[in-house]
Tab-separated table of N, CA and C in Angstrom:
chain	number	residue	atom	x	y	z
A	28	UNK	N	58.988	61.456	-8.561
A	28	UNK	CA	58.628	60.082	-8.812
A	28	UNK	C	58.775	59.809	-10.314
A	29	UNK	N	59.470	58.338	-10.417
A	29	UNK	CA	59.799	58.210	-12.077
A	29	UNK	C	58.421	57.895	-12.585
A	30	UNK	N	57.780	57.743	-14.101
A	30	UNK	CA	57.070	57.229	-14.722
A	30	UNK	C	57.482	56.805	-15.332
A	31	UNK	N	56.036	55.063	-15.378
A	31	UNK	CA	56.157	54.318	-15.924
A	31	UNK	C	56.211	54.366	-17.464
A	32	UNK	N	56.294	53.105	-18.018
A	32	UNK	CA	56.368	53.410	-19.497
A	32	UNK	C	55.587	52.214	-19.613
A	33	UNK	N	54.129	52.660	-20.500
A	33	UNK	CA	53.341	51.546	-20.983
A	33	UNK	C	53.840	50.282	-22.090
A	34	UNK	N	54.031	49.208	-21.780
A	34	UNK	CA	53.935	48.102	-22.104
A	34	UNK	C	55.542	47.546	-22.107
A	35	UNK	N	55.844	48.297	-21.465
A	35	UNK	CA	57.696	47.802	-21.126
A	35	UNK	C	57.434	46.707	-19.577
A	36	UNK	N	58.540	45.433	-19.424
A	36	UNK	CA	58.342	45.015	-18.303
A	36	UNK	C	59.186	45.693	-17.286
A	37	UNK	N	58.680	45.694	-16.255
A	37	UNK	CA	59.020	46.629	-15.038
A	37	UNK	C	59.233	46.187	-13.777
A	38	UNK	N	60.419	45.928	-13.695
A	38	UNK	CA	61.437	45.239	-12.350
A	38	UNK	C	61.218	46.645	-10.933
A	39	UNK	N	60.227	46.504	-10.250
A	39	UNK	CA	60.337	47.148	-8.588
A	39	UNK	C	61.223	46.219	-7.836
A	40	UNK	N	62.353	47.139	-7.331
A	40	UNK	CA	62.697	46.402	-5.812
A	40	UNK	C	62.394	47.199	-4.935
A	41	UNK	N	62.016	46.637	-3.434
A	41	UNK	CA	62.160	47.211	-2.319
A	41	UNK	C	60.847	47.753	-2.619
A	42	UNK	N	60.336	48.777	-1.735
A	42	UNK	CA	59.252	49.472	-1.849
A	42	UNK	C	58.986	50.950	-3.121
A	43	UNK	N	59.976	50.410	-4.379
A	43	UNK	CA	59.742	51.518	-4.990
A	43	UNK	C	58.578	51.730	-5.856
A	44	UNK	N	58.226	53.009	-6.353
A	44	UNK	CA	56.947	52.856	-6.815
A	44	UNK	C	57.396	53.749	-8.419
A	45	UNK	N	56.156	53.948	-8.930
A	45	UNK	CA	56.521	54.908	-10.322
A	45	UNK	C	54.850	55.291	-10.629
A	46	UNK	N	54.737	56.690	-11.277
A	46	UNK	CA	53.656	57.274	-11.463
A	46	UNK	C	53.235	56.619	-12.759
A	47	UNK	N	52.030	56.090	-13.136
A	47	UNK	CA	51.395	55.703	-14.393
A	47	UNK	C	50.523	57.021	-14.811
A	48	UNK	N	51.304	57.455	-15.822
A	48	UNK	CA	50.441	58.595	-16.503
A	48	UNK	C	49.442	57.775	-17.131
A	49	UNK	N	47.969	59.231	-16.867
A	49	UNK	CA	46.714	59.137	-17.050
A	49	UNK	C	45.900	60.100	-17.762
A	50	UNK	N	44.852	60.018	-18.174
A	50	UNK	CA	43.905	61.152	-19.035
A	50	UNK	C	42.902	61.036	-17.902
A	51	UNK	N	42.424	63.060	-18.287
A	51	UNK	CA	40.789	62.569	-17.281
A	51	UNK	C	39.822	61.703	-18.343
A	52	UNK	N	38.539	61.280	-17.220
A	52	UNK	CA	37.709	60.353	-17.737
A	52	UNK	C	38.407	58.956	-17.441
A	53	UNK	N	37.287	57.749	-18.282
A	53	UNK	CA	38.051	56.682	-18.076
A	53	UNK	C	39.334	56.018	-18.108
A	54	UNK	N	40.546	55.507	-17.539
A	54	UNK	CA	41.228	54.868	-18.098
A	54	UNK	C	41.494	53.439	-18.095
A	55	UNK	N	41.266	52.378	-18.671
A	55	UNK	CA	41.649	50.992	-19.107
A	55	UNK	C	42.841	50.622	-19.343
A	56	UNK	N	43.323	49.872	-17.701
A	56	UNK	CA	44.718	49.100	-17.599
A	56	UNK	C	44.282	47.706	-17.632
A	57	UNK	N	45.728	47.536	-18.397
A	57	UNK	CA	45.842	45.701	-18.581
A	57	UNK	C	46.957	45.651	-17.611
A	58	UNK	N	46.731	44.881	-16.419
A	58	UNK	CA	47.773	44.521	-15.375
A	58	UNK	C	48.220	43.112	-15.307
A	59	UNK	N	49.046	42.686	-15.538
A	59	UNK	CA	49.733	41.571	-15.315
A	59	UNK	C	51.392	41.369	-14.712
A	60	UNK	N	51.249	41.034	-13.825
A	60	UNK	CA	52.168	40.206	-12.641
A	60	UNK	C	52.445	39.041	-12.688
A	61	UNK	N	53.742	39.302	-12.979
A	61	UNK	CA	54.879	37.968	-13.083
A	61	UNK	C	54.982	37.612	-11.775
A	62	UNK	N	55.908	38.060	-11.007
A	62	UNK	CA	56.527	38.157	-9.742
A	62	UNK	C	56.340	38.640	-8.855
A	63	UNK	N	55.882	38.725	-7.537
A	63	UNK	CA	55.615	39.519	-6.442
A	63	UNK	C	54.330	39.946	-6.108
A	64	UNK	N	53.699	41.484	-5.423
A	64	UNK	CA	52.901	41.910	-5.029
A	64	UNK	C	53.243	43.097	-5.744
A	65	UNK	N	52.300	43.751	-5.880
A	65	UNK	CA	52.457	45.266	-6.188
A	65	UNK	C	50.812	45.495	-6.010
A	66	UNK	N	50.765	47.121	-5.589
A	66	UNK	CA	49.416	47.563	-5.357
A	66	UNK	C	49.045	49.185	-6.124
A	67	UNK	N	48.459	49.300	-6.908
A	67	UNK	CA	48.125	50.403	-7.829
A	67	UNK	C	47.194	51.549	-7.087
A	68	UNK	N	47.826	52.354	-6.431
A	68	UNK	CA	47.120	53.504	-5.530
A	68	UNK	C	46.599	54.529	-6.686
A	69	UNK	N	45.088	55.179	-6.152
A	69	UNK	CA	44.386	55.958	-7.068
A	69	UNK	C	44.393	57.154	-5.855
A	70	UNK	N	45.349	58.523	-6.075
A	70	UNK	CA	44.605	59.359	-5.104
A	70	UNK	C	44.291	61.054	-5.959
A	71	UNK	N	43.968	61.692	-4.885
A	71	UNK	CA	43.014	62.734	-5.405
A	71	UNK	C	43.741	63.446	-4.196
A	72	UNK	N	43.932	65.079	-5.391
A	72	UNK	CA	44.481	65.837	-4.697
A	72	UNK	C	44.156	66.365	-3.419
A	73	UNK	N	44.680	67.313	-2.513
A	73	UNK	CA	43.990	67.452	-1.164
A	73	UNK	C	45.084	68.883	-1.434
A	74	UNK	N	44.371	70.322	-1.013
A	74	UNK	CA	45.618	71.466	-0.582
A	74	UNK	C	46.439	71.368	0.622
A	75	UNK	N	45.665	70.615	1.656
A	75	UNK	CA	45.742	70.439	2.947
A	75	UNK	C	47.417	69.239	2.830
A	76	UNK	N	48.442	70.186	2.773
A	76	UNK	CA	49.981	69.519	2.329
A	76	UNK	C	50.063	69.373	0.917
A	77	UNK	N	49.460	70.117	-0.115
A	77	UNK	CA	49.845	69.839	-1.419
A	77	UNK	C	50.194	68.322	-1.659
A	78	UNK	N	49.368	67.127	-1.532
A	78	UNK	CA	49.641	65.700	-1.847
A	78	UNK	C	48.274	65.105	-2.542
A	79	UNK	N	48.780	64.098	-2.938
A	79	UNK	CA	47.637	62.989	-3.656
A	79	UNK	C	47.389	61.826	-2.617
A	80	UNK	N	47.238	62.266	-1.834
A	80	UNK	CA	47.108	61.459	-0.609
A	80	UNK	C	45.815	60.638	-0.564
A	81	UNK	N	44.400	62.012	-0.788
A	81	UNK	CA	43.362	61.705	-0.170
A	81	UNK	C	42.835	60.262	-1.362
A	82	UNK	N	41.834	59.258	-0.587
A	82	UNK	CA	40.876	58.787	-1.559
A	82	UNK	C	40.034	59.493	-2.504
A	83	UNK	N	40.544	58.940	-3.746
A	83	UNK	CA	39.108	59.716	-4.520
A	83	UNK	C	37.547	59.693	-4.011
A	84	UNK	N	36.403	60.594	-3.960
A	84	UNK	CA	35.359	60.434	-3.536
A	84	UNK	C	34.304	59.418	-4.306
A	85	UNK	N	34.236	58.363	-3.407
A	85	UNK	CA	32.991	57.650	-4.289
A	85	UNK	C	33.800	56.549	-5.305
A	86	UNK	N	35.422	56.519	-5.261
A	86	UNK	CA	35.753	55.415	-6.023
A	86	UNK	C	36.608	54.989	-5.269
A	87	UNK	N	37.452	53.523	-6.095
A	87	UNK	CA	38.123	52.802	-5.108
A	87	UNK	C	39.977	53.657	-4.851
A	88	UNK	N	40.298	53.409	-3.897
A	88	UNK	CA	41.231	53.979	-3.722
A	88	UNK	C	42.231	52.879	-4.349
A	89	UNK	N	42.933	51.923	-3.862
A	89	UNK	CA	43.526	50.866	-4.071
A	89	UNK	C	43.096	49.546	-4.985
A	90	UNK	N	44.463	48.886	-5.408
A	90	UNK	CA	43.924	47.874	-6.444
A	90	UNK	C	45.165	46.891	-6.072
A	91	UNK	N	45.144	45.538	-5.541
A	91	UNK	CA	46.072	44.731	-5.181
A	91	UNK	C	46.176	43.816	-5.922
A	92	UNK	N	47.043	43.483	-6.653
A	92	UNK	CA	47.279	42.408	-7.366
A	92	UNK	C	49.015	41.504	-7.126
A	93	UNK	N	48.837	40.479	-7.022
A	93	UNK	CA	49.705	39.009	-6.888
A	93	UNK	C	50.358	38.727	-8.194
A	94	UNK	N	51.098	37.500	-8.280
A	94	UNK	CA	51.910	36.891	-8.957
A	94	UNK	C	51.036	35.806	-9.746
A	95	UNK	N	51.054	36.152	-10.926
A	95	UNK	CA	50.136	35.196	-11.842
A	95	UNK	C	48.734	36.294	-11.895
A	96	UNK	N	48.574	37.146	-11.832
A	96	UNK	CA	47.228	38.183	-11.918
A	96	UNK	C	47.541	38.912	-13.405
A	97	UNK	N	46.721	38.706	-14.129
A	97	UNK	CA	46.728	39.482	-15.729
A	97	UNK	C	45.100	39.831	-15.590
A	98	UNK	N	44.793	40.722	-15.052
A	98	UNK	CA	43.566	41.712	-14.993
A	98	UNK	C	43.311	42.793	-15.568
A	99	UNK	N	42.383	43.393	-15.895
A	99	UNK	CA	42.078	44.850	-16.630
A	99	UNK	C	41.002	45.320	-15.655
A	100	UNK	N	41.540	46.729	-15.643
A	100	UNK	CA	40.323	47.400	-14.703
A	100	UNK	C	41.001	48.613	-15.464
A	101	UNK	N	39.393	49.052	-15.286
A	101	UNK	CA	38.638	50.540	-15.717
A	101	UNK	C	39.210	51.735	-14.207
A	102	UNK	N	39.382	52.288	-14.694
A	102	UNK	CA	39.521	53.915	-13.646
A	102	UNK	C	39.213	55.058	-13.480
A	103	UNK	N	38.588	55.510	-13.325
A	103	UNK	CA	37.645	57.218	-13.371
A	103	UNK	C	38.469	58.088	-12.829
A	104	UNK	N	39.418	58.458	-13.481
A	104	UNK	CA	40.393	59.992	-13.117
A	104	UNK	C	39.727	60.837	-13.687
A	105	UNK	N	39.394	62.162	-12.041
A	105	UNK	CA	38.597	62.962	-12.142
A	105	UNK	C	39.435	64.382	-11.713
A	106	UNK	N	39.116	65.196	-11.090
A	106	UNK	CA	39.924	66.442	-10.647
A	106	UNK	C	39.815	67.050	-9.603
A	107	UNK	N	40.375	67.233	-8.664
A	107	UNK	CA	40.102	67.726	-6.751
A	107	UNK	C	40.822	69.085	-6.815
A	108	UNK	N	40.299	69.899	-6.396
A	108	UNK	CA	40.986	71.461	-6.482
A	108	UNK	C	41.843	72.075	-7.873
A	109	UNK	N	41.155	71.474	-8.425
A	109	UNK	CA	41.903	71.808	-9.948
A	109	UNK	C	43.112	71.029	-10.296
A	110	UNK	N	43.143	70.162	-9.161
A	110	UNK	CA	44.265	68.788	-9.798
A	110	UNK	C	44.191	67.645	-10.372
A	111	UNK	N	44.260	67.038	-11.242
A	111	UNK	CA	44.042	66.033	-11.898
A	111	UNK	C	44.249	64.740	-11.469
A	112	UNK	N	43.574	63.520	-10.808
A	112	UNK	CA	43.738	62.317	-9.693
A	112	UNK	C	45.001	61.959	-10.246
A	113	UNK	N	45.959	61.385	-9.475
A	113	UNK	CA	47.222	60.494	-9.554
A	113	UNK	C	47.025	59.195	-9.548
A	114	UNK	N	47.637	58.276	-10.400
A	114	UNK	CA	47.781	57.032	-9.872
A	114	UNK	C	49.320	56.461	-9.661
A	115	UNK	N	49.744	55.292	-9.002
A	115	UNK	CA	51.194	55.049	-8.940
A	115	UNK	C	50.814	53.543	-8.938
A	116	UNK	N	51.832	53.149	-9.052
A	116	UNK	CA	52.228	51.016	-8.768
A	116	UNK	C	53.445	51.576	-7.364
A	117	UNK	N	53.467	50.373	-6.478
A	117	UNK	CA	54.152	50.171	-6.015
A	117	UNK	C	54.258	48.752	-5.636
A	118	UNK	N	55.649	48.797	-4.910
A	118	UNK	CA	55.585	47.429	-4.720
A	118	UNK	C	55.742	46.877	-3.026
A	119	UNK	N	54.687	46.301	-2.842
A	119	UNK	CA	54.280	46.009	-1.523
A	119	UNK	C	55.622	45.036	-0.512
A	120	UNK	N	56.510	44.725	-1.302
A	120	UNK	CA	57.541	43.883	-0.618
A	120	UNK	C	58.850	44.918	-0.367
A	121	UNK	N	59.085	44.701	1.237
A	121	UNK	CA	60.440	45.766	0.995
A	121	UNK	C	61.555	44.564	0.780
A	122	UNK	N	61.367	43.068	0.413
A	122	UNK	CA	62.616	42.279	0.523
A	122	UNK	C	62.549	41.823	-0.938
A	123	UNK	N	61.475	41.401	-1.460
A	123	UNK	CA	61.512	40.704	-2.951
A	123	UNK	C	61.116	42.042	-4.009
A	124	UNK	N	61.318	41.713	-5.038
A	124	UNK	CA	61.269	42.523	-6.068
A	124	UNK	C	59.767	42.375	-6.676
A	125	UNK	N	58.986	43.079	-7.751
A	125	UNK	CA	58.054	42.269	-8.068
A	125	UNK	C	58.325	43.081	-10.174
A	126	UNK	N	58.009	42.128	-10.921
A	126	UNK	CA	58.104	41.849	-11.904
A	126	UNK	C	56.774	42.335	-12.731
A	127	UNK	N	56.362	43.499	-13.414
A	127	UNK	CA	55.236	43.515	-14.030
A	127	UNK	C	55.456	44.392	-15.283
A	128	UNK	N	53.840	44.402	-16.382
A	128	UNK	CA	53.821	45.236	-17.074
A	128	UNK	C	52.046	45.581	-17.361
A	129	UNK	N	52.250	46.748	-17.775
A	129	UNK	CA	50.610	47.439	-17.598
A	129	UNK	C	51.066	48.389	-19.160
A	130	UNK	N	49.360	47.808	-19.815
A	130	UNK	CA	49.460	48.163	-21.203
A	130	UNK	C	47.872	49.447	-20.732
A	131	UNK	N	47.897	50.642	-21.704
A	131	UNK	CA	46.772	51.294	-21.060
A	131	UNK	C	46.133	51.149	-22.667
């Protein structure tokens, strides 16, 4: 999976997504959406298939944001079997593109 690059704007088509590198502890994204849907998945490792599948425990898994949304939210990346939580953007449209940029 590619990663993103903080504060560049960022053209998704189709359902592609990109990893937003993170620190443990808090992290503070500025999200704003031009164009489309896109949804910012938070997961936590699981051994059970080596994936970042599972919900983190006790926080939110998902973060949905629209076209015209310039929001900031806080994030608690923590560590599940000695892995460090993942987050990604994707983009919820497999026909339109969606248009964004996220400053951390």
């Amino acid at each position: 999976m590619k990663e993103l690059v903080f504060g560049e704007l960022i053209v998704l088509k189709g359902q592609h997504c990109l990893r937003i590198p993170v620190e443990m502890g808090i992290n503070t994204l500025c999200v704003e959406v031009i164009e489309g849907k896109i949804r910012i998945n938070h997961g936590a490792y699981t051994p059970d298939g080596g994936t970042w599948l599972s919900a983190p425990t006790g926080r939110k898994a998902h973060y949905d944001f629209s076209s015209g949304d310039n929001d900031r939210i806080d994030i608690d990346i923590q560590e599940s079997f000695g892995r460090q939580d993942m987050l990604s953007v994707v983009n919820v449209s497999l026909f339109h593109k969606a248009l964004l940029r996220i400053i951390h």
